């Protein structure tokens, strides 16, 4: 809709949608952020923003330095190299680069000076707790779901010791090693006091369930979660499929928790890029269909990494009410694909999905990830409400607010409560 040609009613609707969607607080259902109690794991500030693995991958499009030389540099030096390659020698127009600038600008910093030392000096003056609160406010985020792995040697000890939880943070139990690398996971569980063997006999399965129950209670998990390679198959004889069938799904039923499935990631397609080296592949979503069809008492959350899987995912969600789809994940978290994906989901599913999660790893990223996505979601909603208005159906401000709350966490909460 061109503003010049808009009628007063259209302008009024646009202003209402902008205001209401802009003010709706978000429940961010998947991030890699941590409760402040995880002091050593917290990432924030300009050097963490610049060394985000999305930007590392982009900087190696230009950087000719051997990978191993880059990785031994201190974080500040890596940040300087990335700044030089992606912001000074080239215009920072990729989504991840633009995100850094959106964030800095929202924090009140002048980006046009291109002055990295000055930016660093500003961040050095911030108090972490106050800064985090400001980021939440600027992003409009009310609640953050972490990704918590008992297999992570840095976070496990803290959970085991216990700490006072911050009310803004909820937890999700991430179980990738259990399901995609069982031969290595089995001895670890055994070391932690669970009587597991590599063979999936009945005793081992019940011990895996005990492990899942202990960790679900310990972290108060909202859901269990796994990312899967494109070729993953269920049902199947592989350890992962067996463990899902015999341990994860019964556990989720017992605790009434959704199981979040994230298919499509090819880990370490370029191991030299370390964490930035993962790729994407087309998944066979028959696996998800089988999960939903064979386990109607289970609830599934799903997001896919391949754009080409999005349409089939939407259709699956139309078929299975025990499936809730969410987010534009990782390589899909760019405005053109968020727009396309959100539009398609609204057209096929109405409001019964969660359009976005941030996947933020650095606290400040909440600002740009949500500002950019909120913009796209607002535009899509406005277009759809305008189409309704053309039929004579007008939405009230209360209805717009209800719909926005649904998209920004309400639909997810409702699905979890079922
Ligand atoms: O988006 C990311 O930061 C990726 O590295 C992954 O962590 C992905 O989101 C995942 O949860 O596996
Ligand atoms: Zn993630």
Short mmCIF file of C-alpha atoms and ligand atoms in Angstrom, two decimals:
data_model
loop_
_atom_site.label_atom_id
_atom_site.label_comp_id
_atom_site.label_asym_id
_atom_site.label_seq_id
_atom_site.Cartn_x
_atom_site.Cartn_y
_atom_site.Cartn_z
CA UNK A 1 0.00 0.00 0.00
CA UNK A 2 1.55 3.32 -1.06
CA UNK A 3 1.02 5.87 1.76
CA UNK A 4 0.16 8.62 -0.75
CA UNK A 5 -2.78 6.67 -2.13
CA UNK A 6 -3.95 5.30 1.25
CA UNK A 7 -7.42 6.27 2.46
CA UNK A 8 -7.88 7.65 6.00
CA UNK A 9 -9.18 4.24 7.11
CA UNK A 10 -6.12 2.49 5.67
CA UNK A 11 -3.80 4.99 7.34
CA UNK A 12 -5.58 4.49 10.65
CA UNK A 13 -5.26 0.72 10.37
CA UNK A 14 -1.55 1.00 9.49
CA UNK A 15 -0.90 3.22 12.51
CA UNK A 16 -2.81 0.85 14.82
CA UNK A 17 -0.99 -2.26 13.61
CA UNK A 18 2.38 -0.52 13.83
CA UNK A 19 1.72 0.67 17.36
CA UNK A 20 0.17 -2.50 18.75
CA UNK A 21 2.55 -5.03 17.17
CA UNK A 22 5.47 -2.76 18.06
CA UNK A 23 4.45 -2.77 21.72
CA UNK A 24 3.67 -6.47 22.10
CA UNK A 25 6.21 -8.19 24.35
CA UNK A 26 7.97 -11.23 22.96
CA UNK A 27 8.54 -14.66 24.42
CA UNK A 28 11.72 -15.69 22.62
CA UNK A 29 11.35 -19.46 22.42
CA UNK A 30 14.84 -20.41 21.24
CA UNK A 31 18.08 -18.59 22.02
CA UNK A 32 21.62 -19.42 23.06
CA UNK A 33 21.62 -16.81 25.81
CA UNK A 34 22.11 -17.66 29.47
CA UNK A 35 20.71 -16.71 32.82
CA UNK A 36 23.03 -14.08 34.36
CA UNK A 37 24.13 -16.71 36.91
CA UNK A 38 26.19 -18.30 34.10
CA UNK A 39 28.70 -15.46 34.40
CA UNK A 40 31.47 -17.00 32.29
CA UNK A 41 29.16 -17.98 29.46
CA UNK A 42 27.53 -14.60 28.96
CA UNK A 43 28.29 -12.89 25.67
CA UNK A 44 27.63 -9.19 25.11
CA UNK A 45 29.30 -6.07 23.70
CA UNK A 46 30.99 -5.12 20.47
CA UNK A 47 33.66 -7.83 20.31
CA UNK A 48 31.12 -10.58 20.89
CA UNK A 49 28.84 -9.00 18.29
CA UNK A 50 31.63 -8.88 15.72
CA UNK A 51 32.89 -12.40 16.35
CA UNK A 52 29.40 -13.94 16.04
CA UNK A 53 29.85 -17.06 13.97
CA UNK A 54 27.50 -15.76 11.26
CA UNK A 55 30.01 -12.91 10.73
CA UNK A 56 33.05 -15.16 10.96
CA UNK A 57 31.71 -17.16 8.00
CA UNK A 58 31.09 -13.97 6.01
CA UNK A 59 34.50 -12.51 6.78
CA UNK A 60 36.21 -15.58 5.33
CA UNK A 61 34.60 -14.74 2.00
CA UNK A 62 37.27 -11.99 1.92
CA UNK A 63 39.94 -12.92 4.43
CA UNK A 64 42.85 -14.91 3.00
CA UNK A 65 44.52 -15.61 6.34
CA UNK A 66 44.92 -19.34 7.08
CA UNK A 67 42.06 -20.48 9.29
CA UNK A 68 44.34 -21.77 12.04
CA UNK A 69 46.05 -18.37 12.32
CA UNK A 70 42.69 -16.67 12.80
CA UNK A 71 41.57 -19.06 15.52
CA UNK A 72 44.64 -18.54 17.70
CA UNK A 73 44.15 -14.76 17.76
CA UNK A 74 42.59 -13.15 20.84
CA UNK A 75 38.90 -12.27 20.46
CA UNK A 76 39.63 -8.52 20.20
CA UNK A 77 42.01 -9.08 17.29
CA UNK A 78 39.51 -11.36 15.51
CA UNK A 79 36.87 -8.65 15.97
CA UNK A 80 39.20 -6.05 14.44
CA UNK A 81 39.83 -8.23 11.40
CA UNK A 82 36.13 -8.85 10.88
CA UNK A 83 35.37 -5.15 11.33
CA UNK A 84 38.03 -4.31 8.75
CA UNK A 85 36.86 -6.87 6.18
CA UNK A 86 33.09 -6.50 6.55
CA UNK A 87 32.54 -2.91 7.66
CA UNK A 88 35.49 -0.89 6.35
CA UNK A 89 36.63 -2.56 3.15
CA UNK A 90 33.10 -3.49 2.11
CA UNK A 91 29.74 -1.95 2.88
CA UNK A 92 28.05 -3.93 5.67
CA UNK A 93 24.87 -4.80 3.82
CA UNK A 94 24.48 -8.46 4.80
CA UNK A 95 21.78 -9.13 7.41
CA UNK A 96 24.30 -10.03 10.12
CA UNK A 97 26.35 -6.88 9.49
CA UNK A 98 23.29 -4.67 9.31
CA UNK A 99 22.20 -6.24 12.57
CA UNK A 100 25.31 -4.97 14.35
CA UNK A 101 24.55 -1.45 13.12
CA UNK A 102 20.85 -1.60 14.05
CA UNK A 103 21.92 -2.70 17.52
CA UNK A 104 24.52 0.02 17.97
CA UNK A 105 22.15 2.68 16.73
CA UNK A 106 19.38 1.55 19.07
CA UNK A 107 21.86 1.76 21.94
CA UNK A 108 22.43 5.40 20.98
CA UNK A 109 25.84 5.00 19.35
CA UNK A 110 26.94 6.89 16.28
CA UNK A 111 27.81 4.27 13.67
CA UNK A 112 28.84 6.60 10.88
CA UNK A 113 32.14 7.43 12.56
CA UNK A 114 33.30 3.85 11.96
CA UNK A 115 35.27 4.14 15.17
CA UNK A 116 35.78 0.71 16.70
CA UNK A 117 37.94 1.93 19.65
CA UNK A 118 35.22 4.43 20.60
CA UNK A 119 32.56 1.72 20.43
CA UNK A 120 34.69 -0.50 22.65
CA UNK A 121 35.20 2.30 25.13
CA UNK A 122 31.43 2.80 25.35
CA UNK A 123 30.75 -0.87 26.01
CA UNK A 124 33.53 -0.97 28.60
CA UNK A 125 31.62 1.65 30.59
CA UNK A 126 28.39 -0.37 30.73
CA UNK A 127 27.38 -2.41 33.76
CA UNK A 128 26.41 -5.90 32.54
CA UNK A 129 23.11 -6.13 34.43
CA UNK A 130 21.91 -2.68 33.42
CA UNK A 131 23.02 -3.27 29.86
CA UNK A 132 21.11 -6.55 29.68
CA UNK A 133 17.97 -4.88 31.01
CA UNK A 134 18.31 -2.17 28.38
CA UNK A 135 18.71 -4.72 25.59
CA UNK A 136 15.54 -6.51 26.73
CA UNK A 137 13.66 -3.25 26.76
CA UNK A 138 14.92 -2.11 23.35
CA UNK A 139 14.09 -5.51 21.88
CA UNK A 140 10.67 -5.69 23.54
CA UNK A 141 11.51 -9.14 24.91
CA UNK A 142 9.84 -10.31 28.11
CA UNK A 143 11.06 -13.88 28.36
CA UNK A 144 14.00 -15.82 26.96
CA UNK A 145 14.25 -19.55 26.54
CA UNK A 146 17.82 -20.82 26.82
CA UNK A 147 19.31 -23.89 25.14
CA UNK A 148 20.68 -26.08 27.92
CA UNK A 149 22.80 -29.12 27.34
CA UNK A 150 23.87 -31.49 30.12
CA UNK A 151 26.63 -32.51 27.70
CA UNK A 152 28.16 -29.05 27.86
CA UNK A 153 31.07 -29.19 30.28
CA UNK A 154 30.85 -25.47 30.98
CA UNK A 155 27.19 -25.29 31.92
CA UNK A 156 26.64 -28.71 33.54
CA UNK A 157 28.54 -27.95 36.78
CA UNK A 158 26.47 -24.85 37.44
CA UNK A 159 23.19 -26.71 37.07
CA UNK A 160 24.53 -29.42 39.35
CA UNK A 161 25.53 -26.88 42.00
CA UNK A 162 22.27 -25.00 41.63
CA UNK A 163 21.63 -21.26 41.49
CA UNK A 164 18.85 -18.74 41.88
CA UNK A 165 16.96 -18.49 38.60
CA UNK A 166 16.38 -15.14 36.92
CA UNK A 167 12.68 -14.71 36.19
CA UNK A 168 13.32 -13.68 32.56
CA UNK A 169 14.93 -17.01 31.62
CA UNK A 170 13.37 -20.38 30.98
CA UNK A 171 15.19 -23.55 29.93
CA UNK A 172 15.04 -26.10 27.11
CA UNK A 173 16.76 -29.47 27.41
CA UNK A 174 19.02 -29.97 24.39
CA UNK A 175 19.86 -33.59 23.68
CA UNK A 176 21.78 -33.68 20.38
CA UNK A 177 24.68 -35.87 21.60
CA UNK A 178 22.23 -38.40 23.00
CA UNK A 179 20.41 -38.82 19.69
CA UNK A 180 23.06 -38.24 17.04
CA UNK A 181 26.17 -39.63 18.77
CA UNK A 182 24.96 -42.35 21.12
CA UNK A 183 28.22 -44.41 21.14
CA UNK A 184 30.03 -41.39 22.61
CA UNK A 185 27.13 -40.32 24.84
CA UNK A 186 26.63 -43.76 26.46
CA UNK A 187 29.95 -43.79 28.39
CA UNK A 188 29.37 -40.21 29.51
CA UNK A 189 26.02 -41.10 31.03
CA UNK A 190 27.67 -44.10 32.67
CA UNK A 191 30.30 -41.79 34.16
CA UNK A 192 27.53 -39.59 35.57
CA UNK A 193 26.01 -42.54 37.40
CA UNK A 194 23.50 -43.96 34.91
CA UNK A 195 23.85 -47.67 34.18
CA UNK A 196 24.00 -47.32 30.40
CA UNK A 197 25.71 -49.52 27.85
CA UNK A 198 26.18 -48.80 24.11
CA UNK A 199 23.64 -51.59 23.42
CA UNK A 200 20.11 -50.25 23.77
CA UNK A 201 18.78 -52.92 26.11
CA UNK A 202 15.87 -52.35 28.46
CA UNK A 203 18.07 -51.37 31.40
CA UNK A 204 19.87 -48.74 29.31
CA UNK A 205 16.60 -47.30 28.04
CA UNK A 206 15.22 -46.93 31.54
CA UNK A 207 18.47 -45.30 32.64
CA UNK A 208 18.24 -42.83 29.75
CA UNK A 209 14.75 -42.01 30.94
CA UNK A 210 16.06 -41.48 34.45
CA UNK A 211 18.71 -39.14 33.01
CA UNK A 212 16.07 -37.18 31.08
CA UNK A 213 13.80 -36.98 34.12
CA UNK A 214 16.62 -35.76 36.38
CA UNK A 215 17.61 -33.04 33.92
CA UNK A 216 14.04 -32.04 33.12
CA UNK A 217 13.43 -31.47 36.81
CA UNK A 218 16.81 -29.87 37.46
CA UNK A 219 16.48 -27.20 34.78
CA UNK A 220 12.64 -27.08 34.75
CA UNK A 221 12.68 -27.70 31.02
CA UNK A 222 9.88 -26.24 28.91
CA UNK A 223 10.60 -28.70 26.10
CA UNK A 224 13.22 -31.16 24.84
CA UNK A 225 15.10 -30.32 21.71
CA UNK A 226 17.34 -31.78 19.01
CA UNK A 227 18.83 -30.58 15.72
CA UNK A 228 19.02 -33.33 13.14
CA UNK A 229 20.95 -34.01 9.93
CA UNK A 230 18.89 -33.98 6.71
CA UNK A 231 19.08 -37.75 6.31
CA UNK A 232 17.69 -38.59 9.77
CA UNK A 233 14.96 -41.22 9.62
CA UNK A 234 12.17 -42.19 11.98
CA UNK A 235 11.09 -44.89 12.52
CA UNK A 236 14.32 -46.70 12.03
CA UNK A 237 16.83 -49.10 13.46
CA UNK A 238 19.44 -46.42 14.18
CA UNK A 239 20.28 -45.60 17.79
CA UNK A 240 18.80 -42.09 17.48
CA UNK A 241 15.42 -43.28 16.18
CA UNK A 242 15.33 -46.06 18.80
CA UNK A 243 16.12 -43.62 21.59
CA UNK A 244 13.42 -41.23 20.40
CA UNK A 245 10.87 -44.03 20.25
CA UNK A 246 11.71 -45.75 23.50
CA UNK A 247 13.05 -43.00 25.75
CA UNK A 248 12.43 -39.43 24.55
CA UNK A 249 8.79 -39.75 23.49
CA UNK A 250 7.64 -41.70 26.57
CA UNK A 251 9.53 -39.17 28.70
CA UNK A 252 7.82 -36.23 26.96
CA UNK A 253 4.44 -37.87 27.44
CA UNK A 254 5.11 -38.44 31.12
CA UNK A 255 6.11 -34.80 31.69
CA UNK A 256 3.68 -33.38 29.11
CA UNK A 257 6.52 -31.61 27.28
CA UNK A 258 6.87 -30.91 23.57
CA UNK A 259 9.78 -32.41 21.68
CA UNK A 260 11.36 -29.80 19.39
CA UNK A 261 12.78 -31.21 16.18
CA UNK A 262 15.09 -29.11 14.00
CA UNK A 263 15.98 -30.97 10.81
CA UNK A 264 18.31 -29.88 8.05
CA UNK A 265 21.68 -29.08 9.58
CA UNK A 266 24.84 -30.58 8.12
CA UNK A 267 27.38 -30.21 10.89
CA UNK A 268 30.96 -29.26 10.02
CA UNK A 269 30.78 -29.12 6.22
CA UNK A 270 33.92 -27.01 6.63
CA UNK A 271 35.46 -27.96 9.98
CA UNK A 272 38.17 -25.31 9.58
CA UNK A 273 35.52 -22.68 10.16
CA UNK A 274 34.80 -24.33 13.53
CA UNK A 275 31.41 -23.22 14.81
CA UNK A 276 30.81 -21.23 11.60
CA UNK A 277 31.32 -24.33 9.47
CA UNK A 278 27.85 -25.93 9.55
CA UNK A 279 25.73 -26.13 6.41
CA UNK A 280 22.21 -26.90 5.28
CA UNK A 281 20.57 -29.77 3.43
CA UNK A 282 17.09 -30.68 2.29
CA UNK A 283 15.38 -32.98 4.78
CA UNK A 284 12.93 -35.73 4.13
CA UNK A 285 10.01 -34.50 6.23
CA UNK A 286 8.36 -37.89 6.10
CA UNK A 287 10.31 -38.38 9.32
CA UNK A 288 8.38 -35.55 10.98
CA UNK A 289 5.13 -36.79 9.48
CA UNK A 290 5.80 -40.25 10.91
CA UNK A 291 6.60 -38.79 14.33
CA UNK A 292 3.37 -36.80 14.42
CA UNK A 293 1.19 -39.57 12.99
CA UNK A 294 2.55 -42.42 15.10
CA UNK A 295 2.58 -40.46 18.36
CA UNK A 296 -0.65 -38.48 18.67
CA UNK A 297 -0.17 -38.23 22.44
CA UNK A 298 3.13 -36.39 21.90
CA UNK A 299 3.52 -32.72 21.00
CA UNK A 300 6.13 -31.65 18.47
CA UNK A 301 7.69 -28.27 17.86
CA UNK A 302 9.51 -27.98 14.54
CA UNK A 303 11.59 -25.59 12.51
CA UNK A 304 13.49 -26.52 9.37
CA UNK A 305 16.73 -25.12 8.04
CA UNK A 306 16.14 -25.51 4.31
CA UNK A 307 13.94 -22.93 2.66
CA UNK A 308 12.75 -25.67 0.30
CA UNK A 309 11.30 -27.61 3.26
CA UNK A 310 9.13 -24.72 4.48
CA UNK A 311 6.07 -25.36 2.36
CA UNK A 312 5.89 -29.05 3.23
CA UNK A 313 6.33 -28.12 6.90
CA UNK A 314 3.35 -25.78 6.69
CA UNK A 315 1.21 -28.46 5.10
CA UNK A 316 2.22 -30.92 7.81
CA UNK A 317 1.11 -28.41 10.44
CA UNK A 318 -2.29 -28.28 8.74
CA UNK A 319 -2.56 -32.06 9.09
CA UNK A 320 -1.31 -32.57 12.63
CA UNK A 321 -2.57 -30.55 15.56
CA UNK A 322 0.22 -32.05 17.67
CA UNK A 323 2.71 -30.07 15.56
CA UNK A 324 3.55 -26.43 16.23
CA UNK A 325 5.96 -24.82 13.79
CA UNK A 326 8.25 -21.96 14.74
CA UNK A 327 10.93 -19.55 13.68
CA UNK A 328 13.00 -18.71 10.64
CA UNK A 329 16.11 -20.55 11.68
CA UNK A 330 19.71 -19.42 11.14
CA UNK A 331 20.27 -19.06 7.34
CA UNK A 332 16.54 -18.29 7.01
CA UNK A 333 16.73 -15.43 9.48
CA UNK A 334 17.05 -12.78 6.75
CA UNK A 335 14.27 -10.31 5.88
CA UNK A 336 13.40 -11.64 2.42
CA UNK A 337 12.98 -15.20 3.71
CA UNK A 338 11.21 -14.17 6.91
CA UNK A 339 8.78 -12.24 4.75
CA UNK A 340 8.17 -15.12 2.36
CA UNK A 341 7.94 -17.72 5.13
CA UNK A 342 5.69 -15.69 7.44
CA UNK A 343 3.37 -14.77 4.60
CA UNK A 344 3.04 -18.41 3.56
CA UNK A 345 2.49 -19.56 7.14
CA UNK A 346 -0.21 -16.96 7.77
CA UNK A 347 -1.91 -17.87 4.51
CA UNK A 348 -1.88 -21.58 5.30
CA UNK A 349 -2.19 -21.60 9.09
CA UNK A 350 -3.72 -18.30 10.19
CA UNK A 351 -2.26 -17.54 13.61
CA UNK A 352 -1.49 -21.03 14.88
CA UNK A 353 2.30 -20.88 14.71
CA UNK A 354 5.23 -18.90 16.13
CA UNK A 355 6.79 -16.86 13.35
CA UNK A 356 10.14 -16.20 14.94
CA UNK A 357 12.71 -16.98 17.57
CA UNK A 358 15.95 -15.00 17.77
CA UNK A 359 18.65 -17.69 18.14
CA UNK A 360 20.63 -14.85 19.74
CA UNK A 361 24.00 -15.83 21.18
CA UNK A 362 25.04 -12.32 22.17
CA UNK A 363 22.68 -10.41 24.44
CA UNK A 364 22.71 -7.25 22.33
CA UNK A 365 21.58 -9.26 19.28
CA UNK A 366 18.09 -9.46 20.75
CA UNK A 367 17.71 -5.85 19.67
CA UNK A 368 18.30 -6.28 15.96
CA UNK A 369 16.91 -9.77 15.61
CA UNK A 370 13.58 -8.65 17.06
CA UNK A 371 13.49 -5.22 15.46
CA UNK A 372 14.10 -6.65 12.02
CA UNK A 373 11.62 -9.52 12.43
CA UNK A 374 9.00 -7.35 14.08
CA UNK A 375 9.13 -5.05 11.05
CA UNK A 376 8.45 -7.90 8.64
CA UNK A 377 5.74 -9.48 10.79
CA UNK A 378 4.03 -6.08 11.17
CA UNK A 379 4.02 -5.60 7.39
CA UNK A 380 2.60 -9.05 6.76
CA UNK A 381 -0.15 -8.56 9.34
CA UNK A 382 -1.05 -5.16 7.95
CA UNK A 383 -1.37 -6.57 4.47
CA UNK A 384 -3.60 -9.39 5.67
CA UNK A 385 -5.82 -7.08 7.75
CA UNK A 386 -6.08 -4.76 4.73
CA UNK A 387 -7.23 -7.68 2.60
CA UNK A 388 -9.88 -8.38 5.25
CA UNK A 389 -10.90 -4.71 5.30
CA UNK A 390 -11.52 -4.94 1.56
CA UNK A 391 -14.23 -7.54 2.32
CA UNK A 392 -15.84 -5.28 4.93
CA UNK A 393 -14.32 -7.17 7.95
CA UNK A 394 -12.51 -4.68 10.15
CA UNK A 395 -10.31 -5.74 13.05
CA UNK A 396 -10.49 -3.91 16.36
CA UNK A 397 -7.38 -2.79 18.27
CA UNK A 398 -8.17 -5.47 20.87
CA UNK A 399 -8.21 -8.11 18.16
CA UNK A 400 -4.91 -6.89 16.70
CA UNK A 401 -3.39 -7.07 20.19
CA UNK A 402 -4.72 -10.58 20.72
CA UNK A 403 -3.28 -11.74 17.39
CA UNK A 404 0.12 -10.16 18.03
CA UNK A 405 0.33 -11.74 21.49
CA UNK A 406 -0.49 -15.05 19.89
CA UNK A 407 2.32 -14.74 17.36
CA UNK A 408 4.88 -13.50 19.88
CA UNK A 409 4.57 -16.39 22.31
CA UNK A 410 0.90 -16.91 23.11
CA UNK A 411 0.35 -19.66 20.56
CA UNK A 412 3.45 -21.45 21.83
CA UNK A 413 2.31 -21.21 25.46
CA UNK A 414 -1.13 -22.47 24.54
CA UNK A 415 0.40 -25.41 22.68
CA UNK A 416 2.60 -26.25 25.68
CA UNK A 417 -0.38 -26.10 28.07
CA UNK A 418 -2.47 -28.59 26.11
O1 LIG B 1 21.94 -20.28 14.84
C1 LIG B 1 22.96 -20.67 15.39
O2 LIG B 1 23.60 -19.96 16.15
C2 LIG B 1 23.46 -22.05 15.11
O3 LIG B 1 24.78 -22.13 15.44
C3 LIG B 1 22.86 -23.18 15.89
O4 LIG B 1 23.13 -23.02 17.24
C4 LIG B 1 21.47 -23.49 15.80
O5 LIG B 1 20.66 -22.40 16.05
C5 LIG B 1 21.14 -24.60 16.73
O6 LIG B 1 20.41 -24.39 17.71
O7 LIG B 1 21.64 -25.71 16.50
ZN1 LIG B 2 19.92 -22.34 17.88
#
